JSON list of C-alpha atoms and ligand atoms in Angstrom, two decimals:
[
{"chain": "A", "resi": 95, "resn": "MET", "atom": "CA", "xyz": [-27.41, -31.13, -41.70]},
{"chain": "A", "resi": 96, "resn": "GLY", "atom": "CA", "xyz": [-24.99, -28.56, -40.44]},
{"chain": "A", "resi": 97, "resn": "LYS", "atom": "CA", "xyz": [-24.51, -26.96, -37.06]},
{"chain": "A", "resi": 98, "resn": "ASP", "atom": "CA", "xyz": [-27.57, -25.21, -35.74]},
{"chain": "A", "resi": 99, "resn": "VAL", "atom": "CA", "xyz": [-29.27, -23.70, -32.71]},
{"chain": "A", "resi": 100, "resn": "ILE", "atom": "CA", "xyz": [-32.49, -25.55, -31.79]},
{"chain": "A", "resi": 101, "resn": "VAL", "atom": "CA", "xyz": [-34.98, -23.47, -29.80]},
{"chain": "A", "resi": 102, "resn": "ALA", "atom": "CA", "xyz": [-36.86, -25.53, -27.16]},
{"chain": "A", "resi": 103, "resn": "CYS", "atom": "CA", "xyz": [-40.45, -24.30, -27.48]},
{"chain": "A", "resi": 104, "resn": "ASP", "atom": "CA", "xyz": [-41.55, -25.43, -24.03]},
{"chain": "A", "resi": 105, "resn": "PHE", "atom": "CA", "xyz": [-44.91, -23.67, -24.11]},
{"chain": "A", "resi": 106, "resn": "PRO", "atom": "CA", "xyz": [-48.27, -25.04, -22.92]},
{"chain": "A", "resi": 107, "resn": "THR", "atom": "CA", "xyz": [-50.39, -23.89, -25.84]},
{"chain": "A", "resi": 108, "resn": "ARG", "atom": "CA", "xyz": [-50.40, -23.37, -29.60]},
{"chain": "A", "resi": 109, "resn": "GLU", "atom": "CA", "xyz": [-51.26, -19.72, -29.06]},
{"chain": "A", "resi": 110, "resn": "ALA", "atom": "CA", "xyz": [-48.22, -19.05, -26.86]},
{"chain": "A", "resi": 111, "resn": "THR", "atom": "CA", "xyz": [-45.94, -20.96, -29.25]},
{"chain": "A", "resi": 112, "resn": "LEU", "atom": "CA", "xyz": [-47.07, -19.17, -32.40]},
{"chain": "A", "resi": 113, "resn": "GLU", "atom": "CA", "xyz": [-46.96, -15.79, -30.64]},
{"chain": "A", "resi": 114, "resn": "PHE", "atom": "CA", "xyz": [-43.35, -16.56, -29.70]},
{"chain": "A", "resi": 115, "resn": "LEU", "atom": "CA", "xyz": [-42.40, -17.70, -33.24]},
{"chain": "A", "resi": 116, "resn": "ASP", "atom": "CA", "xyz": [-44.07, -14.63, -34.78]},
{"chain": "A", "resi": 117, "resn": "LYS", "atom": "CA", "xyz": [-41.46, -12.47, -33.05]},
{"chain": "A", "resi": 118, "resn": "PHE", "atom": "CA", "xyz": [-38.83, -13.91, -35.39]},
{"chain": "A", "resi": 119, "resn": "ARG", "atom": "CA", "xyz": [-40.57, -12.43, -38.46]},
{"chain": "A", "resi": 120, "resn": "GLY", "atom": "CA", "xyz": [-38.57, -13.64, -41.49]},
{"chain": "A", "resi": 121, "resn": "ARG", "atom": "CA", "xyz": [-36.25, -15.95, -39.56]},
{"chain": "A", "resi": 122, "resn": "LYS", "atom": "CA", "xyz": [-37.10, -19.62, -39.15]},
{"chain": "A", "resi": 123, "resn": "PRO", "atom": "CA", "xyz": [-35.28, -21.09, -36.17]},
{"chain": "A", "resi": 124, "resn": "PHE", "atom": "CA", "xyz": [-34.99, -24.88, -35.80]},
{"chain": "A", "resi": 125, "resn": "VAL", "atom": "CA", "xyz": [-37.71, -25.69, -33.25]},
{"chain": "A", "resi": 126, "resn": "LYS", "atom": "CA", "xyz": [-37.87, -28.40, -30.57]},
{"chain": "A", "resi": 127, "resn": "ILE", "atom": "CA", "xyz": [-41.38, -29.59, -29.69]},
{"chain": "A", "resi": 128, "resn": "GLY", "atom": "CA", "xyz": [-41.60, -31.63, -26.50]},
{"chain": "A", "resi": 129, "resn": "MET", "atom": "CA", "xyz": [-44.21, -33.67, -24.70]},
{"chain": "A", "resi": 130, "resn": "GLU", "atom": "CA", "xyz": [-45.97, -30.71, -23.09]},
{"chain": "A", "resi": 131, "resn": "LEU", "atom": "CA", "xyz": [-46.89, -28.97, -26.33]},
{"chain": "A", "resi": 132, "resn": "LEU", "atom": "CA", "xyz": [-47.59, -32.15, -28.29]},
{"chain": "A", "resi": 133, "resn": "TYR", "atom": "CA", "xyz": [-49.86, -33.62, -25.61]},
{"chain": "A", "resi": 134, "resn": "ALA", "atom": "CA", "xyz": [-51.66, -30.30, -25.23]},
{"chain": "A", "resi": 135, "resn": "GLU", "atom": "CA", "xyz": [-52.23, -29.60, -28.90]},
{"chain": "A", "resi": 136, "resn": "GLY", "atom": "CA", "xyz": [-51.86, -32.93, -30.72]},
{"chain": "A", "resi": 137, "resn": "PRO", "atom": "CA", "xyz": [-49.98, -33.59, -33.98]},
{"chain": "A", "resi": 138, "resn": "GLN", "atom": "CA", "xyz": [-51.56, -30.63, -35.78]},
{"chain": "A", "resi": 139, "resn": "ILE", "atom": "CA", "xyz": [-49.16, -28.30, -33.96]},
{"chain": "A", "resi": 140, "resn": "VAL", "atom": "CA", "xyz": [-46.27, -30.13, -35.65]},
{"chain": "A", "resi": 141, "resn": "ARG", "atom": "CA", "xyz": [-47.89, -29.74, -39.09]},
{"chain": "A", "resi": 142, "resn": "ASP", "atom": "CA", "xyz": [-48.59, -26.06, -38.45]},
{"chain": "A", "resi": 143, "resn": "ILE", "atom": "CA", "xyz": [-45.04, -25.21, -37.39]},
{"chain": "A", "resi": 144, "resn": "LYS", "atom": "CA", "xyz": [-43.61, -27.26, -40.25]},
{"chain": "A", "resi": 145, "resn": "ALA", "atom": "CA", "xyz": [-45.90, -25.42, -42.68]},
{"chain": "A", "resi": 146, "resn": "ARG", "atom": "CA", "xyz": [-44.42, -22.14, -41.45]},
{"chain": "A", "resi": 147, "resn": "GLY", "atom": "CA", "xyz": [-41.04, -23.35, -42.70]},
{"chain": "A", "resi": 148, "resn": "HIS", "atom": "CA", "xyz": [-39.30, -24.45, -39.49]},
{"chain": "A", "resi": 149, "resn": "LYS", "atom": "CA", "xyz": [-37.22, -27.60, -39.09]},
{"chain": "A", "resi": 150, "resn": "ILE", "atom": "CA", "xyz": [-38.52, -29.65, -36.16]},
{"chain": "A", "resi": 151, "resn": "PHE", "atom": "CA", "xyz": [-36.90, -31.84, -33.51]},
{"chain": "A", "resi": 152, "resn": "LEU", "atom": "CA", "xyz": [-39.77, -33.81, -31.97]},
{"chain": "A", "resi": 153, "resn": "ASP", "atom": "CA", "xyz": [-38.47, -34.65, -28.50]},
{"chain": "A", "resi": 154, "resn": "LEU", "atom": "CA", "xyz": [-40.76, -37.44, -27.25]},
{"chain": "A", "resi": 155, "resn": "LYS", "atom": "CA", "xyz": [-38.05, -39.85, -25.95]},
{"chain": "A", "resi": 156, "resn": "LEU", "atom": "CA", "xyz": [-39.83, -43.09, -26.87]},
{"chain": "A", "resi": 157, "resn": "HIS", "atom": "CA", "xyz": [-39.17, -46.15, -24.68]},
{"chain": "A", "resi": 158, "resn": "ASP", "atom": "CA", "xyz": [-41.43, -49.21, -25.04]},
{"chain": "A", "resi": 159, "resn": "ILE", "atom": "CA", "xyz": [-41.40, -52.69, -26.57]},
{"chain": "A", "resi": 160, "resn": "PRO", "atom": "CA", "xyz": [-39.85, -52.73, -30.07]},
{"chain": "A", "resi": 161, "resn": "ASN", "atom": "CA", "xyz": [-43.12, -53.38, -31.92]},
{"chain": "A", "resi": 162, "resn": "THR", "atom": "CA", "xyz": [-44.90, -50.46, -30.25]},
{"chain": "A", "resi": 163, "resn": "VAL", "atom": "CA", "xyz": [-41.99, -48.09, -30.88]},
{"chain": "A", "resi": 164, "resn": "LYS", "atom": "CA", "xyz": [-41.78, -49.19, -34.52]},
{"chain": "A", "resi": 165, "resn": "SER", "atom": "CA", "xyz": [-45.48, -48.42, -35.09]},
{"chain": "A", "resi": 166, "resn": "ALA", "atom": "CA", "xyz": [-45.27, -45.09, -33.27]},
{"chain": "A", "resi": 167, "resn": "MET", "atom": "CA", "xyz": [-42.22, -44.08, -35.30]},
{"chain": "A", "resi": 168, "resn": "ALA", "atom": "CA", "xyz": [-44.08, -44.80, -38.55]},
{"chain": "A", "resi": 169, "resn": "VAL", "atom": "CA", "xyz": [-46.68, -42.25, -37.44]},
{"chain": "A", "resi": 170, "resn": "LEU", "atom": "CA", "xyz": [-44.03, -39.66, -36.50]},
{"chain": "A", "resi": 171, "resn": "SER", "atom": "CA", "xyz": [-42.26, -40.21, -39.82]},
{"chain": "A", "resi": 172, "resn": "GLY", "atom": "CA", "xyz": [-45.51, -39.25, -41.56]},
{"chain": "A", "resi": 173, "resn": "LEU", "atom": "CA", "xyz": [-45.39, -35.90, -39.74]},
{"chain": "A", "resi": 174, "resn": "ASP", "atom": "CA", "xyz": [-42.25, -35.08, -41.73]},
{"chain": "A", "resi": 175, "resn": "VAL", "atom": "CA", "xyz": [-40.20, -33.95, -38.73]},
{"chain": "A", "resi": 176, "resn": "ASP", "atom": "CA", "xyz": [-36.42, -33.61, -39.03]},
{"chain": "A", "resi": 177, "resn": "ILE", "atom": "CA", "xyz": [-35.19, -35.26, -35.80]},
{"chain": "A", "resi": 178, "resn": "VAL", "atom": "CA", "xyz": [-36.89, -37.69, -33.36]},
{"chain": "A", "resi": 179, "resn": "ASN", "atom": "CA", "xyz": [-35.53, -39.59, -30.38]},
{"chain": "A", "resi": 180, "resn": "VAL", "atom": "CA", "xyz": [-35.72, -42.69, -28.20]},
{"chain": "A", "resi": 181, "resn": "HIS", "atom": "CA", "xyz": [-34.11, -43.78, -24.94]},
{"chain": "A", "resi": 182, "resn": "ALA", "atom": "CA", "xyz": [-30.99, -45.87, -25.56]},
{"chain": "A", "resi": 183, "resn": "ALA", "atom": "CA", "xyz": [-32.04, -47.83, -22.44]},
{"chain": "A", "resi": 184, "resn": "GLY", "atom": "CA", "xyz": [-34.80, -49.35, -24.59]},
{"chain": "A", "resi": 185, "resn": "THR", "atom": "CA", "xyz": [-32.04, -51.66, -25.97]},
{"chain": "A", "resi": 186, "resn": "THR", "atom": "CA", "xyz": [-30.58, -52.36, -29.39]},
{"chain": "A", "resi": 187, "resn": "ALA", "atom": "CA", "xyz": [-33.70, -54.24, -30.54]},
{"chain": "A", "resi": 188, "resn": "MET", "atom": "CA", "xyz": [-35.90, -51.26, -29.72]},
{"chain": "A", "resi": 189, "resn": "MET", "atom": "CA", "xyz": [-33.59, -48.76, -31.45]},
{"chain": "A", "resi": 190, "resn": "GLN", "atom": "CA", "xyz": [-33.43, -50.95, -34.58]},
{"chain": "A", "resi": 191, "resn": "ALA", "atom": "CA", "xyz": [-37.23, -51.26, -34.58]},
{"chain": "A", "resi": 192, "resn": "ALA", "atom": "CA", "xyz": [-37.50, -47.47, -34.24]},
{"chain": "A", "resi": 193, "resn": "LEU", "atom": "CA", "xyz": [-35.28, -47.04, -37.27]},
{"chain": "A", "resi": 194, "resn": "GLU", "atom": "CA", "xyz": [-37.36, -49.51, -39.28]},
{"chain": "A", "resi": 195, "resn": "GLY", "atom": "CA", "xyz": [-40.61, -47.79, -38.38]},
{"chain": "A", "resi": 196, "resn": "LEU", "atom": "CA", "xyz": [-39.17, -44.41, -39.24]},
{"chain": "A", "resi": 197, "resn": "THR", "atom": "CA", "xyz": [-37.91, -45.37, -42.70]},
{"chain": "A", "resi": 198, "resn": "ARG", "atom": "CA", "xyz": [-40.38, -44.46, -45.45]},
{"chain": "A", "resi": 199, "resn": "PRO", "atom": "CA", "xyz": [-41.02, -46.65, -48.50]},
{"chain": "A", "resi": 200, "resn": "ASP", "atom": "CA", "xyz": [-38.68, -44.43, -50.56]},
{"chain": "A", "resi": 201, "resn": "GLY", "atom": "CA", "xyz": [-35.84, -44.98, -48.05]},
{"chain": "A", "resi": 202, "resn": "THR", "atom": "CA", "xyz": [-35.89, -41.46, -46.58]},
{"chain": "A", "resi": 203, "resn": "ARG", "atom": "CA", "xyz": [-36.42, -40.85, -42.85]},
{"chain": "A", "resi": 204, "resn": "PRO", "atom": "CA", "xyz": [-35.97, -38.21, -40.13]},
{"chain": "A", "resi": 205, "resn": "LEU", "atom": "CA", "xyz": [-32.73, -38.36, -38.15]},
{"chain": "A", "resi": 206, "resn": "LEU", "atom": "CA", "xyz": [-32.98, -40.64, -35.11]},
{"chain": "A", "resi": 207, "resn": "ILE", "atom": "CA", "xyz": [-30.99, -39.92, -31.97]},
{"chain": "A", "resi": 208, "resn": "ALA", "atom": "CA", "xyz": [-30.88, -41.58, -28.55]},
{"chain": "A", "resi": 209, "resn": "VAL", "atom": "CA", "xyz": [-31.02, -40.16, -25.05]},
{"chain": "A", "resi": 210, "resn": "THR", "atom": "CA", "xyz": [-28.16, -41.68, -23.07]},
{"chain": "A", "resi": 211, "resn": "GLN", "atom": "CA", "xyz": [-28.67, -40.93, -19.36]},
{"chain": "A", "resi": 212, "resn": "LEU", "atom": "CA", "xyz": [-30.86, -37.92, -18.64]},
{"chain": "A", "resi": 213, "resn": "THR", "atom": "CA", "xyz": [-28.88, -35.07, -17.18]},
{"chain": "A", "resi": 214, "resn": "SER", "atom": "CA", "xyz": [-31.36, -35.10, -14.27]},
{"chain": "A", "resi": 215, "resn": "THR", "atom": "CA", "xyz": [-30.09, -38.58, -13.30]},
{"chain": "A", "resi": 216, "resn": "ASP", "atom": "CA", "xyz": [-26.97, -38.49, -11.16]},
{"chain": "A", "resi": 217, "resn": "GLN", "atom": "CA", "xyz": [-24.59, -41.25, -10.14]},
{"chain": "A", "resi": 218, "resn": "GLU", "atom": "CA", "xyz": [-26.39, -41.84, -6.86]},
{"chain": "A", "resi": 219, "resn": "ALA", "atom": "CA", "xyz": [-29.85, -42.24, -8.46]},
{"chain": "A", "resi": 220, "resn": "MET", "atom": "CA", "xyz": [-28.42, -44.48, -11.17]},
{"chain": "A", "resi": 221, "resn": "GLU", "atom": "CA", "xyz": [-26.91, -46.82, -8.58]},
{"chain": "A", "resi": 222, "resn": "ARG", "atom": "CA", "xyz": [-29.85, -46.72, -6.17]},
{"chain": "A", "resi": 223, "resn": "ASP", "atom": "CA", "xyz": [-32.81, -46.81, -8.58]},
{"chain": "A", "resi": 224, "resn": "LEU", "atom": "CA", "xyz": [-31.43, -48.46, -11.70]},
{"chain": "A", "resi": 225, "resn": "LEU", "atom": "CA", "xyz": [-28.86, -50.77, -10.05]},
{"chain": "A", "resi": 226, "resn": "ILE", "atom": "CA", "xyz": [-26.19, -49.55, -12.48]},
{"chain": "A", "resi": 227, "resn": "ASP", "atom": "CA", "xyz": [-22.93, -49.33, -10.58]},
{"chain": "A", "resi": 228, "resn": "LYS", "atom": "CA", "xyz": [-20.58, -48.20, -13.37]},
{"chain": "A", "resi": 229, "resn": "PRO", "atom": "CA", "xyz": [-19.35, -44.58, -13.53]},
{"chain": "A", "resi": 230, "resn": "MET", "atom": "CA", "xyz": [-21.75, -42.22, -15.35]},
{"chain": "A", "resi": 231, "resn": "LYS", "atom": "CA", "xyz": [-19.26, -41.49, -18.13]},
{"chain": "A", "resi": 232, "resn": "THR", "atom": "CA", "xyz": [-18.78, -45.21, -18.82]},
{"chain": "A", "resi": 233, "resn": "VAL", "atom": "CA", "xyz": [-22.56, -45.68, -19.00]},
{"chain": "A", "resi": 234, "resn": "VAL", "atom": "CA", "xyz": [-23.08, -42.69, -21.32]},
{"chain": "A", "resi": 235, "resn": "MET", "atom": "CA", "xyz": [-20.30, -43.79, -23.66]},
{"chain": "A", "resi": 236, "resn": "HIS", "atom": "CA", "xyz": [-21.62, -47.36, -23.71]},
{"chain": "A", "resi": 237, "resn": "TYR", "atom": "CA", "xyz": [-25.12, -46.15, -24.59]},
{"chain": "A", "resi": 238, "resn": "ALA", "atom": "CA", "xyz": [-23.69, -43.91, -27.33]},
{"chain": "A", "resi": 239, "resn": "LYS", "atom": "CA", "xyz": [-21.74, -46.82, -28.86]},
{"chain": "A", "resi": 240, "resn": "THR", "atom": "CA", "xyz": [-24.83, -49.06, -28.65]},
{"chain": "A", "resi": 241, "resn": "ALA", "atom": "CA", "xyz": [-26.90, -46.40, -30.43]},
{"chain": "A", "resi": 242, "resn": "LYS", "atom": "CA", "xyz": [-24.24, -46.10, -33.13]},
{"chain": "A", "resi": 243, "resn": "ALA", "atom": "CA", "xyz": [-24.11, -49.90, -33.58]},
{"chain": "A", "resi": 244, "resn": "ALA", "atom": "CA", "xyz": [-27.92, -49.97, -33.89]},
{"chain": "A", "resi": 245, "resn": "GLY", "atom": "CA", "xyz": [-27.63, -47.56, -36.82]},
{"chain": "A", "resi": 246, "resn": "LEU", "atom": "CA", "xyz": [-28.79, -44.35, -35.13]},
{"chain": "A", "resi": 247, "resn": "ASP", "atom": "CA", "xyz": [-27.52, -40.94, -36.18]},
{"chain": "A", "resi": 248, "resn": "GLY", "atom": "CA", "xyz": [-26.43, -39.55, -32.83]},
{"chain": "A", "resi": 249, "resn": "VAL", "atom": "CA", "xyz": [-27.23, -38.89, -29.18]},
{"chain": "A", "resi": 250, "resn": "VAL", "atom": "CA", "xyz": [-28.59, -36.26, -26.86]},
{"chain": "A", "resi": 251, "resn": "CYS", "atom": "CA", "xyz": [-25.86, -35.64, -24.32]},
{"chain": "A", "resi": 252, "resn": "SER", "atom": "CA", "xyz": [-24.36, -33.01, -22.07]},
{"chain": "A", "resi": 253, "resn": "PRO", "atom": "CA", "xyz": [-21.99, -30.67, -23.93]},
{"chain": "A", "resi": 254, "resn": "MET", "atom": "CA", "xyz": [-19.32, -31.94, -21.51]},
{"chain": "A", "resi": 255, "resn": "GLU", "atom": "CA", "xyz": [-19.63, -35.36, -23.17]},
{"chain": "A", "resi": 256, "resn": "ALA", "atom": "CA", "xyz": [-19.76, -34.23, -26.82]},
{"chain": "A", "resi": 257, "resn": "ALA", "atom": "CA", "xyz": [-16.02, -34.49, -27.52]},
{"chain": "A", "resi": 258, "resn": "ALA", "atom": "CA", "xyz": [-15.72, -37.98, -26.01]},
{"chain": "A", "resi": 259, "resn": "VAL", "atom": "CA", "xyz": [-18.77, -39.18, -27.97]},
{"chain": "A", "resi": 260, "resn": "HIS", "atom": "CA", "xyz": [-17.16, -37.96, -31.20]},
{"chain": "A", "resi": 261, "resn": "VAL", "atom": "CA", "xyz": [-13.90, -39.74, -30.37]},
{"chain": "A", "resi": 262, "resn": "ALA", "atom": "CA", "xyz": [-15.75, -43.01, -29.61]},
{"chain": "A", "resi": 263, "resn": "CYS", "atom": "CA", "xyz": [-18.41, -42.89, -32.34]},
{"chain": "A", "resi": 264, "resn": "GLY", "atom": "CA", "xyz": [-16.89, -40.71, -35.07]},
{"chain": "A", "resi": 265, "resn": "GLN", "atom": "CA", "xyz": [-17.16, -37.05, -36.05]},
{"chain": "A", "resi": 266, "resn": "ASP", "atom": "CA", "xyz": [-20.29, -37.71, -38.15]},
{"chain": "A", "resi": 267, "resn": "PHE", "atom": "CA", "xyz": [-22.21, -39.11, -35.18]},
{"chain": "A", "resi": 268, "resn": "LEU", "atom": "CA", "xyz": [-24.39, -36.21, -34.05]},
{"chain": "A", "resi": 269, "resn": "THR", "atom": "CA", "xyz": [-24.18, -34.68, -30.61]},
{"chain": "A", "resi": 270, "resn": "VAL", "atom": "CA", "xyz": [-27.29, -32.71, -29.68]},
{"chain": "A", "resi": 271, "resn": "THR", "atom": "CA", "xyz": [-26.63, -30.85, -26.47]},
{"chain": "A", "resi": 272, "resn": "PRO", "atom": "CA", "xyz": [-29.02, -29.10, -24.07]},
{"chain": "A", "resi": 273, "resn": "GLY", "atom": "CA", "xyz": [-27.74, -27.44, -20.89]},
{"chain": "A", "resi": 274, "resn": "ILE", "atom": "CA", "xyz": [-26.70, -24.21, -22.64]},
{"chain": "A", "resi": 275, "resn": "ARG", "atom": "CA", "xyz": [-26.37, -20.90, -20.79]},
{"chain": "A", "resi": 276, "resn": "PHE", "atom": "CA", "xyz": [-24.67, -17.62, -21.68]},
{"chain": "A", "resi": 277, "resn": "ASP", "atom": "CA", "xyz": [-21.66, -16.87, -19.49]},
{"chain": "A", "resi": 278, "resn": "ASP", "atom": "CA", "xyz": [-23.61, -14.08, -17.78]},
{"chain": "A", "resi": 279, "resn": "ASP", "atom": "CA", "xyz": [-26.87, -16.11, -17.38]},
{"chain": "A", "resi": 280, "resn": "TYR", "atom": "CA", "xyz": [-28.65, -17.50, -14.34]},
{"chain": "A", "resi": 281, "resn": "ALA", "atom": "CA", "xyz": [-28.31, -21.32, -14.52]},
{"chain": "A", "resi": 282, "resn": "GLY", "atom": "CA", "xyz": [-31.79, -22.22, -13.20]},
{"chain": "A", "resi": 283, "resn": "ASP", "atom": "CA", "xyz": [-32.15, -26.00, -12.63]},
{"chain": "A", "resi": 284, "resn": "GLN", "atom": "CA", "xyz": [-29.46, -26.94, -15.16]},
{"chain": "A", "resi": 285, "resn": "LYS", "atom": "CA", "xyz": [-26.28, -28.02, -13.42]},
{"chain": "A", "resi": 286, "resn": "ARG", "atom": "CA", "xyz": [-23.81, -29.14, -16.09]},
{"chain": "A", "resi": 287, "resn": "ILE", "atom": "CA", "xyz": [-23.96, -26.12, -18.35]},
{"chain": "A", "resi": 288, "resn": "MET", "atom": "CA", "xyz": [-21.86, -24.57, -21.11]},
{"chain": "A", "resi": 289, "resn": "SER", "atom": "CA", "xyz": [-22.05, -21.41, -23.21]},
{"chain": "A", "resi": 290, "resn": "PRO", "atom": "CA", "xyz": [-22.88, -21.59, -26.95]},
{"chain": "A", "resi": 291, "resn": "LYS", "atom": "CA", "xyz": [-19.29, -20.53, -27.70]},
{"chain": "A", "resi": 292, "resn": "SER", "atom": "CA", "xyz": [-17.78, -23.29, -25.54]},
{"chain": "A", "resi": 293, "resn": "ALA", "atom": "CA", "xyz": [-20.21, -25.81, -27.06]},
{"chain": "A", "resi": 294, "resn": "ARG", "atom": "CA", "xyz": [-18.91, -24.82, -30.51]},
{"chain": "A", "resi": 295, "resn": "LEU", "atom": "CA", "xyz": [-15.29, -25.16, -29.42]},
{"chain": "A", "resi": 296, "resn": "ILE", "atom": "CA", "xyz": [-15.96, -28.60, -27.93]},
{"chain": "A", "resi": 297, "resn": "GLY", "atom": "CA", "xyz": [-17.64, -29.80, -31.13]},
{"chain": "A", "resi": 298, "resn": "SER", "atom": "CA", "xyz": [-21.40, -30.01, -30.38]},
{"chain": "A", "resi": 299, "resn": "ASP", "atom": "CA", "xyz": [-23.37, -30.36, -33.61]},
{"chain": "A", "resi": 300, "resn": "TYR", "atom": "CA", "xyz": [-26.63, -28.87, -32.34]},
{"chain": "A", "resi": 301, "resn": "ILE", "atom": "CA", "xyz": [-27.29, -26.92, -29.19]},
{"chain": "A", "resi": 302, "resn": "VAL", "atom": "CA", "xyz": [-30.78, -27.01, -27.66]},
{"chain": "A", "resi": 303, "resn": "VAL", "atom": "CA", "xyz": [-31.60, -23.72, -25.97]},
{"chain": "A", "resi": 304, "resn": "GLY", "atom": "CA", "xyz": [-34.81, -23.07, -24.05]},
{"chain": "A", "resi": 305, "resn": "ARG", "atom": "CA", "xyz": [-35.13, -20.51, -21.29]},
{"chain": "A", "resi": 306, "resn": "PRO", "atom": "CA", "xyz": [-32.15, -18.29, -22.22]},
{"chain": "A", "resi": 307, "resn": "ILE", "atom": "CA", "xyz": [-34.18, -17.50, -25.37]},
{"chain": "A", "resi": 308, "resn": "THR", "atom": "CA", "xyz": [-37.84, -18.08, -24.41]},
{"chain": "A", "resi": 309, "resn": "ARG", "atom": "CA", "xyz": [-37.63, -16.17, -21.12]},
{"chain": "A", "resi": 310, "resn": "SER", "atom": "CA", "xyz": [-35.45, -13.38, -22.44]},
{"chain": "A", "resi": 311, "resn": "ASP", "atom": "CA", "xyz": [-36.84, -9.85, -22.66]},
{"chain": "A", "resi": 312, "resn": "ASP", "atom": "CA", "xyz": [-35.69, -9.92, -26.28]},
{"chain": "A", "resi": 313, "resn": "PRO", "atom": "CA", "xyz": [-35.91, -13.53, -27.52]},
{"chain": "A", "resi": 314, "resn": "VAL", "atom": "CA", "xyz": [-34.80, -12.70, -31.06]},
{"chain": "A", "resi": 315, "resn": "ALA", "atom": "CA", "xyz": [-31.65, -10.94, -29.81]},
{"chain": "A", "resi": 316, "resn": "ALA", "atom": "CA", "xyz": [-30.92, -13.88, -27.48]},
{"chain": "A", "resi": 317, "resn": "TYR", "atom": "CA", "xyz": [-31.35, -16.30, -30.42]},
{"chain": "A", "resi": 318, "resn": "GLU", "atom": "CA", "xyz": [-29.04, -14.16, -32.60]},
{"chain": "A", "resi": 319, "resn": "ARG", "atom": "CA", "xyz": [-26.46, -14.17, -29.83]},
{"chain": "A", "resi": 320, "resn": "CYS", "atom": "CA", "xyz": [-26.61, -17.99, -29.71]},
{"chain": "A", "resi": 321, "resn": "VAL", "atom": "CA", "xyz": [-26.16, -18.18, -33.48]},
{"chain": "A", "resi": 322, "resn": "ASP", "atom": "CA", "xyz": [-23.26, -15.70, -33.39]},
{"chain": "A", "resi": 323, "resn": "GLU", "atom": "CA", "xyz": [-21.47, -17.61, -30.64]},
{"chain": "A", "resi": 324, "resn": "PHE", "atom": "CA", "xyz": [-22.21, -21.12, -31.92]},
{"chain": "A", "resi": 325, "resn": "ILE", "atom": "CA", "xyz": [-22.09, -20.84, -35.70]},
{"chain": "A", "resi": 326, "resn": "ASP", "atom": "CA", "xyz": [-20.58, -17.60, -36.99]},
{"chain": "B", "resi": 504, "resn": "LIG", "atom": "O1", "xyz": [-34.63, -24.08, -20.75]},
{"chain": "B", "resi": 504, "resn": "LIG", "atom": "P1", "xyz": [-33.46, -24.95, -21.05]},
{"chain": "B", "resi": 504, "resn": "LIG", "atom": "O2", "xyz": [-32.44, -24.33, -21.96]},
{"chain": "B", "resi": 504, "resn": "LIG", "atom": "O3", "xyz": [-32.84, -25.57, -19.82]},
{"chain": "B", "resi": 504, "resn": "LIG", "atom": "O4", "xyz": [-34.12, -26.14, -21.89]},
{"chain": "B", "resi": 504, "resn": "LIG", "atom": "C1", "xyz": [-33.45, -27.27, -22.26]},
{"chain": "B", "resi": 504, "resn": "LIG", "atom": "C2", "xyz": [-34.35, -28.16, -23.05]},
{"chain": "B", "resi": 504, "resn": "LIG", "atom": "O5", "xyz": [-33.66, -29.37, -23.33]},
{"chain": "B", "resi": 504, "resn": "LIG", "atom": "C3", "xyz": [-35.64, -28.57, -22.36]},
{"chain": "B", "resi": 504, "resn": "LIG", "atom": "O6", "xyz": [-36.67, -28.66, -23.35]},
{"chain": "B", "resi": 504, "resn": "LIG", "atom": "C4", "xyz": [-35.35, -29.93, -21.77]},
{"chain": "B", "resi": 504, "resn": "LIG", "atom": "O7", "xyz": [-36.48, -30.77, -21.73]},
{"chain": "B", "resi": 504, "resn": "LIG", "atom": "C5", "xyz": [-34.34, -30.47, -22.77]},
{"chain": "B", "resi": 504, "resn": "LIG", "atom": "N1", "xyz": [-33.41, -31.46, -22.23]},
{"chain": "B", "resi": 504, "resn": "LIG", "atom": "C6", "xyz": [-32.51, -31.23, -21.19]},
{"chain": "B", "resi": 504, "resn": "LIG", "atom": "N2", "xyz": [-31.66, -32.23, -20.76]},
{"chain": "B", "resi": 504, "resn": "LIG", "atom": "C7", "xyz": [-31.67, -33.42, -21.33]},
{"chain": "B", "resi": 504, "resn": "LIG", "atom": "C8", "xyz": [-32.56, -33.65, -22.38]},
{"chain": "B", "resi": 504, "resn": "LIG", "atom": "C9", "xyz": [-33.41, -32.64, -22.82]},
{"chain": "B", "resi": 504, "resn": "LIG", "atom": "O8", "xyz": [-32.44, -30.16, -20.66]},
{"chain": "B", "resi": 504, "resn": "LIG", "atom": "N3", "xyz": [-30.83, -34.34, -20.94]}
]
């Protein structure tokens, strides 16, 4: 898998999603399907988008006991998605179980990445609610190394952390980074943001872009701009 722009299809219905994807005509952007769309439409939406020729990152962030995650991953593996994820906080045993469940009888499997600390969690909430008193960067790097040791393929992290993750876990360990905004964009609720161009320079492997594309007056042009800045 090379560098790519993943479009976060955060839509509430199949109709809205397919109407959006139809705008791309011949092009087949890498698509992220999250909880909202999957819970609204069920697994058929994954099959339908896959059948249209898109790669899919199914962003469900699993976090449960290892046996339950293993069984759930076996189901997701059958959907033939390209990337799935878990929370690294589920522990090494859970991540290893996820990997086992995901691996098909022929040895193939989707890529598995781990969420480190959500970018919505700040230092104060981590200390107060999770009783973790280490600095955020230390926690994120520890979770990334744990994910790597468990055999995972990479992490979801802030683009600000991508370079450090590569130094600690190797250049082949994938960094999938949301929090992308064009230099001239409104940031919305994202705080630690970076442009597609800066994300390329810092070494992100995949950028996840939602509203700068989905809410643009010209989504295809916004997508092309991301590709131009990030890949070309
Ligand atoms: O619209 P925007 O570009 O902010 O969308 C970012 C996407 O990445 C959303 O689908 C959001 O759920 C996801 N995401 C994130 N921060 C994380 C993990 C995922 O923004 N730490």
